[in-house]
C-alpha cells in the first residue's frame, strides 16, 4: 500500500521498455479503480461537472470499451460488438440505468483488462495492426497502442480526480 492508501503498483524507474509500458498502464488502471473505491452506485453515477455527462461509472465503462477496442479489435483484428455504445447511443458508456451497477461494470472492465493483457502478451511492441480493421485505414504498432492507452487513462484519471473531489471531497495524486 502506498502512503496515500492506494494499492497502486509503482512503475519501475529503470525497467526495459516493455516492463515500463506495462507498469505505467497498470498504474493508471489502478488509479481509476482507486478513484472509485469506497463509493456506492449512486455516487459513481453522479455527474457533478455540468454540463459534462462524465461520471466515475461512465469512465470505467468507457475504459472497458477502450481496452477492448485497441487491444483486441485493432491489434488482433477481432470483430467484437460494442459493450455499451451503439450507433443510436454512441455515448452509451456514459448513459446507464439504475440496473447498471458498479459490480457489473467493474467485472466487465477487469475482464477487458485481462483480455488486453492476454492480447499483448508475448507480442512484439513493433507488431503492426491490419489497416483494414481501423475505420480510417490507419495502422498502429503495439507500442503506439500502449502509449495511447497510458495517455487515455492519464487524461481520464484527471477527470476522475475532479469527479471524486466533487462527490466527497477526497483528493490525492
mmCIF file of C-alpha atoms in Angstrom:
data_model
loop_
_atom_site.group_PDB
_atom_site.id
_atom_site.type_symbol
_atom_site.label_atom_id
_atom_site.label_comp_id
_atom_site.label_asym_id
_atom_site.label_seq_id
_atom_site.Cartn_x
_atom_site.Cartn_y
_atom_site.Cartn_z
ATOM 1 C CA UNK A 1 0.000 0.000 0.000
ATOM 2 C CA UNK A 2 1.317 3.466 -0.888
ATOM 3 C CA UNK A 3 1.462 6.335 1.575
ATOM 4 C CA UNK A 4 -1.766 7.697 0.094
ATOM 5 C CA UNK A 5 -3.617 4.494 0.944
ATOM 6 C CA UNK A 6 -3.957 3.136 -2.583
ATOM 7 C CA UNK A 7 -2.882 -0.271 -3.772
ATOM 8 C CA UNK A 8 -1.373 1.050 -6.977
ATOM 9 C CA UNK A 9 1.726 -0.675 -8.308
ATOM 10 C CA UNK A 10 4.501 1.892 -8.689
ATOM 11 C CA UNK A 11 6.089 1.642 -12.154
ATOM 12 C CA UNK A 12 9.737 0.625 -12.153
ATOM 13 C CA UNK A 13 12.125 3.504 -12.764
ATOM 14 C CA UNK A 14 14.840 1.511 -14.540
ATOM 15 C CA UNK A 15 12.892 -1.173 -16.425
ATOM 16 C CA UNK A 16 13.170 -2.094 -20.076
ATOM 17 C CA UNK A 17 10.658 -0.562 -22.463
ATOM 18 C CA UNK A 18 8.033 -3.312 -22.252
ATOM 19 C CA UNK A 19 8.120 -3.535 -18.466
ATOM 20 C CA UNK A 20 7.934 0.275 -18.279
ATOM 21 C CA UNK A 21 4.877 0.426 -20.559
ATOM 22 C CA UNK A 22 3.136 -2.400 -18.700
ATOM 23 C CA UNK A 23 3.995 -0.732 -15.399
ATOM 24 C CA UNK A 24 2.607 2.676 -16.321
ATOM 25 C CA UNK A 25 -0.533 1.197 -17.857
ATOM 26 C CA UNK A 26 -1.199 -0.898 -14.747
ATOM 27 C CA UNK A 27 -0.518 2.134 -12.561
ATOM 28 C CA UNK A 28 -3.151 4.165 -14.396
ATOM 29 C CA UNK A 29 -5.639 1.292 -14.406
ATOM 30 C CA UNK A 30 -5.193 1.036 -10.636
ATOM 31 C CA UNK A 31 -5.551 4.798 -10.244
ATOM 32 C CA UNK A 32 -9.008 4.749 -11.827
ATOM 33 C CA UNK A 33 -10.043 1.860 -9.578
ATOM 34 C CA UNK A 34 -8.741 3.796 -6.562
ATOM 35 C CA UNK A 35 -10.768 6.890 -7.533
ATOM 36 C CA UNK A 36 -13.917 4.720 -7.442
ATOM 37 C CA UNK A 37 -13.036 2.912 -4.217
ATOM 38 C CA UNK A 38 -15.487 3.161 -1.346
ATOM 39 C CA UNK A 39 -18.291 4.833 -3.293
ATOM 40 C CA UNK A 40 -21.777 3.428 -3.789
ATOM 41 C CA UNK A 41 -23.572 3.011 -7.086
ATOM 42 C CA UNK A 42 -25.455 6.302 -6.727
ATOM 43 C CA UNK A 43 -22.240 8.237 -6.079
ATOM 44 C CA UNK A 44 -20.491 6.543 -9.002
ATOM 45 C CA UNK A 45 -23.355 7.620 -11.310
ATOM 46 C CA UNK A 46 -23.181 11.287 -10.259
ATOM 47 C CA UNK A 47 -22.352 13.879 -12.932
ATOM 48 C CA UNK A 48 -21.329 16.868 -10.801
ATOM 49 C CA UNK A 49 -19.380 18.720 -13.507
ATOM 50 C CA UNK A 50 -22.281 20.133 -15.515
ATOM 51 C CA UNK A 51 -22.822 20.366 -18.401
ATOM 52 C CA UNK A 52 -20.500 17.355 -18.744
ATOM 53 C CA UNK A 53 -22.022 13.881 -18.522
ATOM 54 C CA UNK A 54 -18.826 12.484 -17.019
ATOM 55 C CA UNK A 55 -19.254 10.139 -14.080
ATOM 56 C CA UNK A 56 -16.900 7.670 -12.448
ATOM 57 C CA UNK A 57 -19.115 4.776 -13.517
ATOM 58 C CA UNK A 58 -19.134 6.125 -17.070
ATOM 59 C CA UNK A 59 -15.337 6.436 -17.085
ATOM 60 C CA UNK A 60 -14.952 2.811 -16.013
ATOM 61 C CA UNK A 61 -17.391 1.658 -18.682
ATOM 62 C CA UNK A 62 -15.636 3.856 -21.259
ATOM 63 C CA UNK A 63 -12.251 2.386 -20.389
ATOM 64 C CA UNK A 64 -13.643 -1.138 -20.753
ATOM 65 C CA UNK A 65 -14.691 -0.168 -24.293
ATOM 66 C CA UNK A 66 -11.289 1.405 -24.985
ATOM 67 C CA UNK A 67 -9.324 -1.629 -23.700
ATOM 68 C CA UNK A 68 -11.459 -3.903 -25.873
ATOM 69 C CA UNK A 69 -11.157 -1.705 -28.949
ATOM 70 C CA UNK A 70 -7.415 -1.065 -29.032
ATOM 71 C CA UNK A 71 -6.005 -4.353 -27.832
ATOM 72 C CA UNK A 72 -8.469 -6.820 -29.306
ATOM 73 C CA UNK A 73 -10.224 -5.166 -32.211
ATOM 74 C CA UNK A 74 -7.362 -3.077 -33.587
ATOM 75 C CA UNK A 75 -4.312 -5.162 -32.653
ATOM 76 C CA UNK A 76 -5.810 -8.646 -33.044
ATOM 77 C CA UNK A 77 -8.447 -7.828 -35.652
ATOM 78 C CA UNK A 78 -11.246 -9.390 -33.609
ATOM 79 C CA UNK A 79 -14.761 -8.483 -34.710
ATOM 80 C CA UNK A 80 -16.437 -7.651 -31.411
ATOM 81 C CA UNK A 81 -19.694 -5.906 -30.577
ATOM 82 C CA UNK A 82 -19.616 -2.719 -28.534
ATOM 83 C CA UNK A 83 -20.103 -3.244 -24.826
ATOM 84 C CA UNK A 84 -22.244 -0.193 -24.097
ATOM 85 C CA UNK A 85 -22.294 2.016 -27.185
ATOM 86 C CA UNK A 86 -24.251 1.736 -30.412
ATOM 87 C CA UNK A 87 -24.961 3.833 -33.485
ATOM 88 C CA UNK A 88 -28.118 5.060 -31.785
ATOM 89 C CA UNK A 89 -26.300 5.629 -28.491
ATOM 90 C CA UNK A 90 -22.641 6.495 -29.280
ATOM 91 C CA UNK A 91 -22.088 7.623 -25.675
ATOM 92 C CA UNK A 92 -23.813 4.597 -24.168
ATOM 93 C CA UNK A 93 -20.862 4.019 -21.865
ATOM 94 C CA UNK A 94 -21.862 7.244 -20.063
ATOM 95 C CA UNK A 95 -25.632 6.613 -20.178
ATOM 96 C CA UNK A 96 -26.950 3.976 -17.845
ATOM 97 C CA UNK A 97 -29.986 2.894 -15.897
ATOM 98 C CA UNK A 98 -30.465 2.116 -12.229
ATOM 99 C CA UNK A 99 -29.881 -1.512 -13.180
ATOM 100 C CA UNK A 100 -26.299 -0.790 -14.235
ATOM 101 C CA UNK A 101 -24.148 -1.433 -11.182
ATOM 102 C CA UNK A 102 -20.568 -0.860 -10.138
ATOM 103 C CA UNK A 103 -20.167 -4.599 -9.545
ATOM 104 C CA UNK A 104 -21.172 -5.442 -13.132
ATOM 105 C CA UNK A 105 -19.231 -2.551 -14.663
ATOM 106 C CA UNK A 106 -16.089 -3.319 -12.688
ATOM 107 C CA UNK A 107 -16.316 -7.007 -13.618
ATOM 108 C CA UNK A 108 -16.587 -6.139 -17.326
ATOM 109 C CA UNK A 109 -13.724 -3.629 -17.068
ATOM 110 C CA UNK A 110 -11.446 -6.058 -15.231
ATOM 111 C CA UNK A 111 -12.291 -8.778 -17.756
ATOM 112 C CA UNK A 112 -11.380 -6.455 -20.621
ATOM 113 C CA UNK A 113 -8.108 -5.555 -18.865
ATOM 114 C CA UNK A 114 -7.233 -9.231 -18.517
ATOM 115 C CA UNK A 115 -8.134 -9.906 -22.157
ATOM 116 C CA UNK A 116 -5.996 -6.907 -23.191
ATOM 117 C CA UNK A 117 -3.072 -8.341 -21.229
ATOM 118 C CA UNK A 118 -3.546 -11.668 -22.984
ATOM 119 C CA UNK A 119 -3.802 -9.942 -26.374
ATOM 120 C CA UNK A 120 -0.470 -8.186 -25.886
ATOM 121 C CA UNK A 121 1.426 -10.921 -24.014
ATOM 122 C CA UNK A 122 4.374 -12.259 -25.930
ATOM 123 C CA UNK A 123 3.821 -9.925 -28.867
ATOM 124 C CA UNK A 124 6.457 -7.532 -30.094
ATOM 125 C CA UNK A 125 5.937 -3.826 -29.496
ATOM 126 C CA UNK A 126 6.704 -3.491 -33.215
ATOM 127 C CA UNK A 127 3.664 -5.609 -34.158
ATOM 128 C CA UNK A 128 1.511 -3.564 -36.543
ATOM 129 C CA UNK A 129 -2.260 -3.775 -36.863
ATOM 130 C CA UNK A 130 -4.076 -4.529 -40.100
ATOM 131 C CA UNK A 131 -5.149 -1.286 -41.803
ATOM 132 C CA UNK A 132 -8.472 -2.841 -42.796
ATOM 133 C CA UNK A 133 -9.514 -3.014 -39.129
ATOM 134 C CA UNK A 134 -9.428 0.732 -38.428
ATOM 135 C CA UNK A 135 -12.246 2.911 -39.794
ATOM 136 C CA UNK A 136 -9.733 5.348 -41.362
ATOM 137 C CA UNK A 137 -7.440 2.633 -42.703
ATOM 138 C CA UNK A 138 -4.608 3.558 -40.338
ATOM 139 C CA UNK A 139 -2.132 1.080 -38.892
ATOM 140 C CA UNK A 140 -0.818 1.131 -35.324
ATOM 141 C CA UNK A 141 2.082 -0.531 -33.606
ATOM 142 C CA UNK A 142 1.513 -2.237 -30.284
ATOM 143 C CA UNK A 143 3.951 0.344 -28.852
ATOM 144 C CA UNK A 144 1.638 3.124 -30.071
ATOM 145 C CA UNK A 145 -1.382 1.381 -28.529
ATOM 146 C CA UNK A 146 0.376 1.131 -25.158
ATOM 147 C CA UNK A 147 1.365 4.790 -25.304
ATOM 148 C CA UNK A 148 -2.148 5.823 -26.304
ATOM 149 C CA UNK A 149 -3.708 3.744 -23.529
ATOM 150 C CA UNK A 150 -1.434 5.355 -20.932
ATOM 151 C CA UNK A 151 -2.412 8.778 -22.269
ATOM 152 C CA UNK A 152 -6.109 7.830 -22.322
ATOM 153 C CA UNK A 153 -6.062 6.650 -18.724
ATOM 154 C CA UNK A 154 -3.977 9.625 -17.555
ATOM 155 C CA UNK A 155 -6.421 12.093 -19.122
ATOM 156 C CA UNK A 156 -9.465 10.340 -17.701
ATOM 157 C CA UNK A 157 -7.806 9.945 -14.299
ATOM 158 C CA UNK A 158 -7.595 13.747 -14.232
ATOM 159 C CA UNK A 159 -11.343 13.781 -14.812
ATOM 160 C CA UNK A 160 -11.751 11.150 -12.084
ATOM 161 C CA UNK A 161 -9.772 13.350 -9.659
ATOM 162 C CA UNK A 162 -12.199 16.211 -10.201
ATOM 163 C CA UNK A 163 -15.268 13.999 -10.027
ATOM 164 C CA UNK A 164 -14.159 12.353 -6.793
ATOM 165 C CA UNK A 165 -13.368 15.683 -5.171
ATOM 166 C CA UNK A 166 -16.837 16.979 -6.082
ATOM 167 C CA UNK A 167 -18.529 13.807 -4.844
ATOM 168 C CA UNK A 168 -16.986 13.502 -1.393
ATOM 169 C CA UNK A 169 -14.038 15.877 -1.130
ATOM 170 C CA UNK A 170 -11.424 13.105 -1.466
ATOM 171 C CA UNK A 171 -8.233 14.208 -3.166
ATOM 172 C CA UNK A 172 -4.924 12.561 -3.897
ATOM 173 C CA UNK A 173 -2.322 12.157 -6.536
#
